Backbone as a ProteinNet text record, in pm:
[ID]
protein_1_A
[PRIMARY]
RRVTWLGLILNVFLSGFGVPTEDVDIVQSKRIYVQNLLKNVDSSIIVNIATELNLISVNSGITSVESMRKLIKSHDLKSVLVDFNRALRNVENDPEQAIASSSSTLESICKAIIELDGQDLPKKQTMATVLAKAVAIVNISPKNHSDGEIKRILGGIQNVILGIGALRSGFSSAHGHGIKKYRLSRRHVRLLVNSMVTFGMFLIETYIEKKTL
[TERTIARY]
10004.6	9864.8	9970.9	9973.2	10108.5	10014.5	10050.1	10033.4	10090.5	9966.4	10078	9969.3	10015.2	9961.7	9892.2	9960.3	9868.5	9750.1	9742	9563.2	9517.5	9515.8	9454.3	9489	9553.2	9599.7	9534.1	9577.5	9491.4	9320.6	9294	9117.3	9072.6	9193.2	9162.9	9125.8	9309.4	9273.9	9136.2	9096.8	8998	8889.5	8879.2	8732.1	8725.9	8815.6	8788.3	8738.9	8814.7	8666.1	8519.2	8507.5	8338.7	8347	8430.5	8447.2	8404.9	8337.2	8325.3	8413.3	8514.2	8607.5	8566	8632.4	8595.3	8712.4	8717.1	8765.6	8843.6	8990.7	9061.8	9227.1	9294.7	9444.6	9511.1	9448.8	9584.5	9471	9572.9	9545	9662.8	9573.2	9660.1	9708.5	9743.2	9687	9653.8	9760.8	9713.1	9586.3	9648.9	9615.2	9471.4	9508.4	9361.7	9233.3	9282.6	9230.4	9104	9217.4	9183.3	9057.4	9097.6	9030.8	8888.4	8958.6	8721.3	8655	8720.6	8701	8594.8	8672.2	8680.7	8531.8	8518.9	8443.7	8354.7	8257.6	8094.4	8133.1	8286.5	8219.9	8268.2	8166.1	8102.1	8310.3	8281.4	8374.2	8476.7	8356.7	8410.9	8454.5	8442.5	8558.7	8663.3	8690.3	8815.7	8908	8847.8	8934.8	8982	8921.1	8982.4	9062.7	9046.6	9131.1	9297.1	9309.6	9391.6	9475.4	9376.9	9397.3	9479	9425.7	9486.4	9610.9	9671.4	9718.1	9932.1	9829.7	9851.2	9947.1	9868.5	9751.5	9786.5	9687.5	9615.7	9607.9	9592.3	9604.1	9434.3	9362.3	9222	9224.3	9139.3	9122.1	8947.6	8878.6	8780.1	8677.9	8712.1	8637.9	8705.6	8830.9	8839.6	8996.4	8940.6	9059.6	9193.1	9321.7	9380	9444.3	9375	9424.5	9592.3	9595.2	9736.3	9849.2	9856.3	9890.9	9879.5	9781.7	9722.6	9801.2	9745	9834.2	9952.7	10031.5	10238.6	10224.4	10168.1	10160.6	10138.7	10053.6	10056.4	10119.2	10199.8	10307.4	10415.2	10469.4	10532.8	10612.4	10494.4	10461.4	10418.3	10444.2	10369.9	10297.4	10174.8	10046.2	9978.8	10050.1	9980.8	9805	9709.7	9614.3	9529.3	9625.1	9491	9519.9	9623.2	9610.1	9567.3	9533.1	9414.3	9228.2	9252.5	9088.9	9071.5	9220.8	9173.4	9188.1	9255	9211.8	9128.9	9024.7	8988.6	8785.7	8801.9	8659.5	8670.9	8911.6	8843.5	8784.9	8823.9	8799.6	8668.9	8583.6	8441.7	8347.3	8399.9	8299.9	8171.9	8217.9	8092.1	7973.1	8094	8088.6	7998	8040.1	8007	7953.5	7860.9	7886.6	7877.2	7784.1	7763.3	7972.1	7959.7	8149.1	8247	8220.5	8325.5	8301.7	8200.6	8095.7	8124.3	8184.8	8239.3	8380.5	8427	8622.5	8695.5	8589	8564.8	8590.4	8497	8514.3	8583	8618.2	8773.9	8883.4	8890.8	9004.4	9027.8	8902.5	9017.2	8985.5	8851.7	8942.9	9069.1	9137.6	9236.6	9351.9	9373	9434.2	9423.5	9279.4	9306.2	9429.5	9362.5	9459.4	9592.6	9581.8	9754.2	9857.7	9808.8	9814.6	9870.3	9725.8	9739.8	9883.9	9833.2	9957.9	10047.9	10140.2	10275.4	10309.8	10212.1	10258.8	10252.8	10237.8	10258.9	10203.4	10052.8	9990.2	9817.4	9823.9	9691.6	9619.5	9463.2	9381.9	9243.6	9154	9067.8	9025.8	8984.9	8891	8789.5	8721.2	8525.8	8617.4	8687.3	8677.1	8587.9	8480.8	8469.2	8503.9	8410	8410.9	8484.9	8405.9	8405.4	8548.5	8570.6	8657.8	8819.8	8795.1	8931.6	8979.4	8843.7	8908.5	8883.5	8823.8	8852.2	8956.4	9105	9225.7	9284.2	9284.9	9320.1	9383.1	9255.8	9305.7	9326.8	9270	9363.2	9500.6	9568.9	9730	9801.5	9720.2	9733.4	9660.9	9613	9572.3	9482.8	9369.5	9299.2	9145	9121.4	9030.4	8943.3	8842	8811	8792.3	8772.8	8852.9	8994.3	9065.6	9164.2	9225.2	9133.6	9162.1	9018.4	9128	8949.1	8921.6	8956.7	8925.1	8826.2	8738.1	8561.2	8555	8625.5	8681.6	8736.6	8822.2	8926.4	8804.4	8759.6	8646.8	8534	8535.2	8386.1	8505.3	8549.5	8598.9	8653.9	8756.6	8814.6	8654.1	8544.2	8446.7	8281.9	8377.7	8305.8	8442.4	8483.4	8654.1	8590.9	8576.5	8507.2	8353.6	8289.8	8127.8	8110.7	8260.9	8199	8268	8399.6	8421	8279.7	8285.5	8095.5	8067.3	8016.8	7859.5	8031.2	8068.8	8121.6	8079.8	8104.7	8111.7	7939.1	7860.1	7706.2	7665.5	7720.2	7650.4	7743	7846.4	7881.6	7742.6	7668.6	7562.6	7508.1	7422.4	7315.5	7260.7	7421.2	7411.6	7463.1	7621.8	7674.3	7716.5	7793.2	7759.9	7811.1	7818.7	7925.2	7838	7643	7551.6	7510	7373.8	7284.4	7157.5	7070	6925.1	6791.4	6716.1	6602.1	6494.7	6334.3	6239.2	6313.5	6342.6	6335.4	6505.4	6614.3	6735.1	6740.4	6777.4	6808.2	6980.5	6938.2	7061.7	7077.2	7233.6	7249.2	7290.6	7320.7	7351	7463.5	7559.4	7657.7	7757.9	7637.5	7765	7764.6	7676.8	7702.1	7829.7	7801.5	7914.8	8001.6	8029.3	8182.5	8178.6	8108.9	8140.5	8176.6	8135.9	8197.5	8319.5	8325.8	8474.6	8623.4	8533.4	8604.7	8620.5	8553.6	8582	8656.2	8629.1	8736.6	8901.4	8906.7	9056	9150.5	9051.5	9079.1	9058.8	9016.6	9050.7	9153.2	9171.2	9176	9392.9	9391.4	9499.3	9603.5	9416.5	9435.6	9530.2	9482.6	9492.9	9655.9	9705.8	9863.4	9900.8	9865.5	10041.6	9962	9852.4	9878.7	10007.6	9961.9	10090.1	10183.9	10220.3	10365.4	10371.2	10387.8	10383.3	10451.2	10330.9	10365.9	10443.7	10489.5	10652.9	10717.5	10729.5	10892	10896.4	10807.5	10865.2	10980.7
15146.3	15223.7	15320.4	15412.2	15526.8	15679.5	15717.4	15867.2	15963.2	16059.2	16171.7	16275.4	16474.8	16556.1	16598.9	16499.1	16556.6	16483.7	16396.4	16408.1	16498.5	16646.9	16749.9	16841	16795.2	16889.3	16858.3	16774.4	16698.4	16737.8	16726.9	16752.8	16911.3	17036.2	17188	17192.3	17194.2	17187	17144.4	17060.6	17013.2	17061	17123.3	17181.8	17280.5	17362.8	17536.5	17476.8	17362.9	17390.8	17318.6	17255.5	17202.4	17082.4	17020.8	16867.9	16789.4	16723.1	16643	16554.5	16562.3	16496.6	16411.7	16328.3	16230	16289.5	16266.2	16365.3	16223.4	16272	16141.8	16229.2	16157.7	16253.4	16123.3	15977	15875.5	15790.5	15833.2	15746.6	15592.9	15526.9	15446.5	15486.3	15518.2	15544.5	15728.5	15830.9	15939.8	15918.1	15866.8	15864.7	15795.3	15684.9	15602.2	15692.6	15748.8	15821.6	15884.7	16125.8	16199.9	16084.7	15946.5	15921	15988	15847.1	15788	15933.7	16059.1	16158.8	16191.3	16158.6	16260.7	16239.5	16115.3	15971.5	16049.7	16110.6	16151.9	16319.6	16380.7	16533.4	16568.2	16694	16756.4	16773.9	16747.8	16721.4	16873.3	16972.3	17085.4	17159.4	17080.3	17099.1	17035.2	16926.7	16872.4	16929.1	16993	17064.7	17200.4	17212.7	17374.4	17296.9	17184.9	17180.3	17167	17098.6	17046.8	17224.9	17267.4	17447.8	17495.7	17471.6	17561.8	17461.7	17373.8	17332.3	17292.4	17389.6	17415.3	17287.8	17205.4	17066	17098.2	17103.9	17193.3	17286.6	17373.7	17510	17558.6	17625.4	17626.6	17745	17780.6	17922	17954.3	17816	17831.8	18015.8	17954.8	18026.2	18185.4	18184.6	18344.2	18379.8	18479.9	18528.2	18597.7	18563.7	18654.1	18570.8	18520	18445.9	18439.2	18373.7	18327.4	18451.2	18492.8	18632.4	18754.7	18765.7	18835.6	18839.5	18680.8	18655.6	18677.5	18643	18661.6	18808.4	18945.7	18996.7	19078.7	19046.9	19044.1	18988	18878.8	18835.3	18936.1	18920.3	19023.5	19144.2	19190.9	19291	19330.2	19203.3	19191.5	19230.6	19236.2	19303.1	19202.8	19196.3	19068.3	19045	19170.9	19193.5	19182	19224.8	19157.4	19038.3	18986.4	18835.1	18712.1	18824.3	18728.1	18723.2	18855.8	18880.7	18803.4	18858	18805.6	18559.3	18507.8	18399.7	18337.3	18454.6	18382.8	18381.3	18514	18494.2	18470.8	18332.9	18261.8	18119.3	18120	17989.8	17961.4	18103.3	18055.5	18098.3	18093.4	18097.5	17983.1	17911.2	17810.6	17775.8	17743.9	17703.9	17791.5	17922.5	18047.4	18176.1	18140.7	18264.2	18409.8	18432.9	18508.6	18666.4	18514.7	18571.6	18592	18597.3	18534	18751.3	18704.3	18889.8	18953.5	18914.1	19015.2	19025.7	18920.8	18897.5	18961.7	18971.7	19050.2	19212.9	19300.8	19357.4	19414.6	19330.5	19343.6	19318.1	19302.2	19300.8	19449.7	19519.3	19599.8	19710.2	19732.6	19820.5	19773.7	19691.9	19641.5	19720.2	19687.7	19765.4	19924.2	19914.8	20109.4	20149.3	20054.8	20164.2	20120.1	19987	19990.5	20102.1	20090.6	20177.2	20306	20371.5	20484.6	20501.4	20412.7	20400.8	20356.1	20267.7	20284.5	20390.7	20512.6	20684.6	20713.8	20722.7	20784.7	20876.7	20869.8	20958.2	20831.9	20945.2	20925.9	20910.5	20742	20739.4	20775.4	20828.7	20933.5	20877.5	20936.2	20947.2	20892.6	20886.2	20842.6	20677.3	20607.5	20511.6	20411.8	20436.3	20325.2	20295.4	20180.5	20195.7	20307.1	20411.7	20547.6	20673.1	20672.3	20773.8	20655.8	20545.3	20529.8	20534.3	20432	20394.1	20582.9	20649.6	20806.6	20851.3	20873.1	20909.6	20808.4	20628.3	20617.9	20626.4	20690.6	20667.5	20809.4	20898.3	21026.3	21017.6	20906.1	20859	20842.3	20702.4	20692.1	20771.4	20887.4	20925.3	20852.9	20770.7	20724.1	20775.5	20941.2	20997.3	21046	20964.6	21043.9	21216.6	21320.4	21425.8	21466.5	21368	21438.2	21463	21366.7	21317	21410.8	21434.7	21502.9	21443.8	21343.4	21218.7	21162.2	21168.3	21121.3	20935.1	20893.1	20739.8	20736.1	20743.6	20676.6	20784.1	20895.6	20901.2	20804.1	20739.9	20691.7	20554.2	20495.5	20328.6	20384.4	20484.5	20537.4	20580.6	20570.7	20602	20391.5	20360.6	20259.5	20180.9	20230.6	20047.1	20093.5	20279.3	20331.8	20284.6	20227	20299.7	20094.1	19984.4	19875.2	19845.4	19923.1	19861.4	19921.9	20031.3	20089.2	19976.5	19952.5	19825	19724.3	19660.5	19591.4	19595.9	19706.1	19686.3	19770.3	19798.5	19787.2	19609.9	19529.5	19439.8	19369.3	19429.2	19355.4	19415.5	19509.3	19601.5	19485.3	19459.3	19363.5	19212.9	19148	19017.8	18912.4	19020.4	18868.5	18802.3	18791.3	18790.2	18898.3	18973	19099.6	19152.8	19177	19249.9	19122.3	19180.6	19124	19113.3	19002.6	19049.7	19126.1	19138.6	19206.9	19034.2	19079.1	18974	18859.6	18892.4	18786	18893.6	18754.7	18763.6	18699.6	18812.7	18781.6	18742.4	18656.6	18589.4	18620.7	18619.9	18597	18403.6	18475	18339.8	18244.4	18223.5	18121.6	18217.4	18251.1	18290.7	18447	18540.5	18683.8	18682.8	18557.2	18551.1	18579.8	18482.3	18467.3	18593.2	18647.6	18819.8	18853.7	18909.1	18979.7	18921.1	18861.4	18770.1	18798.7	18739.9	18798.3	18934.6	19080.2	19200	19231.1	19219.2	19228.8	19191	19040.9	19084.9	19106.2	19178.4	19269.8	19473.1	19474.1	19616.2	19599.7	19528.1	19491.4	19457.5	19460.1	19381.7	19450.8	19556.9	19736.6	19882.7	19813	19915.8	19870.3	19845.2	19800.7	19854.9	19737.9	19687.6	19917.3	19987.6	20148.7	20154	20143.8	20214.2	20185.6	20068.3	20006	20117.5	20073.8	20161.5	20330.3	20406	20519.1	20506.4	20401.7	20458.3	20421.7	20399.1	20301.3	20377.3	20561.6	20607.4	20764.7
17224.1	17200.5	17255.3	17245.6	17200	17252.1	17411.6	17434.9	17294.8	17300.1	17203	17249.3	17214.7	17274.8	17104.8	16974.6	16891.8	16851.7	16926.6	16939.9	16962.3	17007.2	17097.2	16965.6	16903.1	16836.7	16739.5	16625.9	16576.8	16566.5	16742	16780.1	16736	16791.4	16755.1	16689.1	16582.1	16439.3	16316.5	16344.8	16244.7	16288.3	16410	16533.8	16434.6	16399.9	16298.6	16186.8	16117.8	15967.3	16065.4	16188.8	16160.8	16222.5	16174.3	16178.2	16343.3	16368.6	16492.3	16519.6	16685	16682.8	16825.3	16829.6	16949	17028.1	17199.3	17297.6	17342.5	17325.7	17346.8	17328	17332.2	17329.7	17335.9	17312	17300.9	17159.1	17017.9	16935.8	16843.7	16794.5	16790.8	16652.7	16569.2	16396.5	16379.6	16386.1	16367.5	16205	16139.3	15965.5	15945.9	16006.2	16042.9	16105.9	16254.4	16352.5	16253.9	16160.7	16036	15902.9	15942.7	15796.4	15897	15931.4	15977.9	16095.4	16036.3	16140.2	16004.1	15845	15784.5	15632.9	15742.8	15592.4	15565	15678.2	15618.6	15615.9	15570.9	15615.7	15492.9	15406.3	15300.2	15257.3	15116.7	15052.3	15053.1	15073.3	15023.6	15152.4	15260.7	15389.4	15387.6	15278.8	15354.7	15216.5	15083.2	15045.2	15099.9	15146.3	15224.2	15370.1	15515.1	15466.7	15452.2	15298.5	15259.4	15192.3	15202.3	15077.5	15174.2	15385.9	15457.7	15475.2	15444.1	15559.7	15330.1	15212.9	15125.5	15074.2	15047.2	14994.1	14813.2	14841.3	14654	14704.6	14540.7	14527	14492.4	14575.1	14477.6	14467.6	14370.4	14363.5	14396.9	14467.2	14431	14376.5	14221.8	14144.6	14151.1	14198.4	14248.8	14151.1	14073.3	13978.5	14057.7	14027.3	14039.2	14212.2	14240.1	14378.5	14407.1	14366	14425.7	14412.9	14314.2	14260	14369.5	14433	14542.4	14708.6	14723.7	14799.6	14854.7	14680.1	14711.1	14774.6	14669	14677.1	14825.2	14894	15046.4	15064.4	15140.3	15174.1	15185.2	14992.5	14928.2	15079.3	15065	15136.2	15291	15359.8	15529.3	15510.7	15488.6	15548.9	15631.3	15714.4	15792.1	15771.7	15887.9	15906.5	15731.9	15630.1	15548.2	15471.9	15491.8	15478	15574.3	15644.5	15727.3	15694.6	15677.4	15613.5	15470.6	15397.6	15214.8	15213.9	15317.4	15364.8	15394.1	15480.8	15555.3	15467.2	15364.5	15302.9	15185.4	15075.9	15058.7	15136.3	15228.5	15286.9	15303	15280	15367.8	15195.9	15105.3	14978	14991.9	14989.7	14989.4	15098.6	15238.8	15363.7	15389.9	15452.4	15521.8	15380.9	15289.4	15240.1	15342.2	15449.7	15484.7	15574.2	15571.8	15683.9	15519.2	15411.2	15258.8	15263.6	15223.3	15256.1	15387.6	15438.1	15547.9	15582.7	15530.8	15511	15439.5	15358.5	15161.8	15222	15186.6	15281.6	15432.3	15470.5	15621.9	15514.7	15422.6	15333.7	15273.2	15154	15145.7	15231.2	15319.4	15443.5	15486.7	15525.2	15577.2	15453.8	15368.5	15215.5	15213.2	15275.4	15258.8	15381.5	15434.2	15579	15594.6	15521.5	15479.3	15448.1	15286.4	15277.4	15298.1	15333.4	15468.1	15531.1	15637.8	15749	15647.1	15513.6	15516.6	15447.8	15421.9	15333.2	15458.3	15615.7	15675.7	15711.1	15706.7	15754.8	15833.2	15930.1	16045.7	15962.3	16054.7	15974	16027.6	15927.2	15949.6	16117.6	16184.7	16333.5	16272	16167.7	16205.8	16085.9	16142.6	16040.7	16019.6	15850.5	15821.5	15646.8	15619.2	15473.9	15354.3	15383.2	15315.4	15359.9	15470.5	15460.3	15366.8	15510.7	15506.8	15260.4	15247.9	15149	15082.6	15047.7	15035.9	15061.9	15166.5	15149.2	15086.3	15086.3	15004	14884.7	14839.1	14659.5	14631.4	14724.6	14663	14719.5	14806.1	14840.2	14731.4	14667.7	14481	14372.7	14394.6	14282.3	14241.2	14227.1	14049	14210.4	14251	14271.8	14136.7	14024.4	13945.7	13929.3	14081.2	14076.7	13950.8	14022.3	13980.5	13841.5	13746.6	13689.9	13465.8	13418.8	13338.4	13205.3	13191.5	13071.9	13130.6	13029.6	13067.8	13063.8	13037.6	13027.1	13142.1	13180.5	13333	13419.9	13455.6	13538.9	13606.2	13459.2	13525.7	13569.2	13512.4	13523.8	13669	13724.7	13884.7	13970.9	13931.9	14015.5	13994	13890.5	13883.4	14024.2	14023.1	14137.6	14255.7	14288.8	14379.3	14453.7	14352	14375.5	14389.8	14336.3	14387	14560.6	14474.1	14652.8	14797	14763.4	14863.5	14866	14757.6	14768	14828.6	14781	14883.9	15090	15070.6	15231.3	15328.9	15206.1	15227.1	15316.4	15173.4	15129.2	15298.9	15347.6	15470	15576.9	15611.9	15728.9	15642.6	15552	15475	15458.6	15448.7	15401.1	15505.4	15563.5	15578.4	15781.6	15776.7	15965.3	16064.4	16027.7	16078.3	16160.7	16136	16238.3	16226.4	16338.7	16370.9	16220.2	16214	16140.5	16225.4	16106.8	16208.4	16154.7	16152.3	16137.4	15993.6	15849.3	15759.5	15742.8	15670.9	15654.9	15505	15470	15335.4	15284.4	15205.9	15187.9	14972.2	15019.8	14882.7	14818.3	14664.5	14671.3	14603.8	14596.3	14601.2	14487.5	14389.3	14332.1	14336.1	14369.9	14411.9	14516.7	14568.1	14655.7	14564.9	14487.1	14439	14362.9	14312.7	14236.8	14279	14415.4	14550.7	14570.9	14618.3	14649.3	14497.3	14363.2	14247.8	14284.9	14276.8	14261.1	14422.3	14518	14625.3	14581.3	14511.6	14480.4	14316.5	14262.3	14177.1	14133	14245.8	14352.1	14428	14536.1	14673.6	14562.5	14454.7	14385.7	14278.2	14260.5	14180.7	14236.1	14345.6	14523.1	14572.6	14576.3	14650.1	14538.4	14444.3	14318.2	14257.9	14251.9	14253.7	14346.5	14442.9	14541.4	14559.2	14551	14509.4	14380.8	14270.8	14143.9	14219.5	14222.1	14313.8	14359.5	14408.7	14550.2	14495.2	14376.7	14355.2	14110.7	14188.8	14056.8	14048.6
[MASK]
+++++++++++++++++++++++++++++++++++++++++++++++++++++++++++++++++++++++++++++++++++++++++++++++++++++++++++++++++++++++++++++++++++++++++++++++++++++++++++++++++++++++++++++++++++++++++++++++++++++++++++++++++++++

């Protein structure tokens, strides 16, 4: 038997995914120890662990995930990346957290655009206020465009983002609930997270294009 601090590290890491661990810091074989811990664990949790370790690439039914992640990393948007990864990781296992993190991702993107542009954040920081300032910076506010179809599309983008923010209040883990607790189905959560990826990527790419023109 070999005394190792890796047993403690393994326990801390696996506990973060809700995996029950044993109170040990001595293991004969790390591989066998982990296999025994995971043999009765839901497969979706194992997929999440493998994804976190970059052993596999899983999109959870989310479009453009890797492109979005690369875009965030390439511009060193650390706070955005934390929220983004949390949203994706929880689509199947914790839909309420996925909703909250999707909203936080979009809010973080808007704040990053404002700060990168050298402007002050709104005094009252809500999804509506930071979004309004961010879309003004990247010039995608419907009121700044005369074409009716363009105005409709840009208005739709803003409404979707604001809708995700509203769902954070009503359906996510970010707020308490009353006597009745309503839940969205996983297909709704996947739609929401897909929308976050699509519109978040659009905001970042539009800002980058604006700065390079």
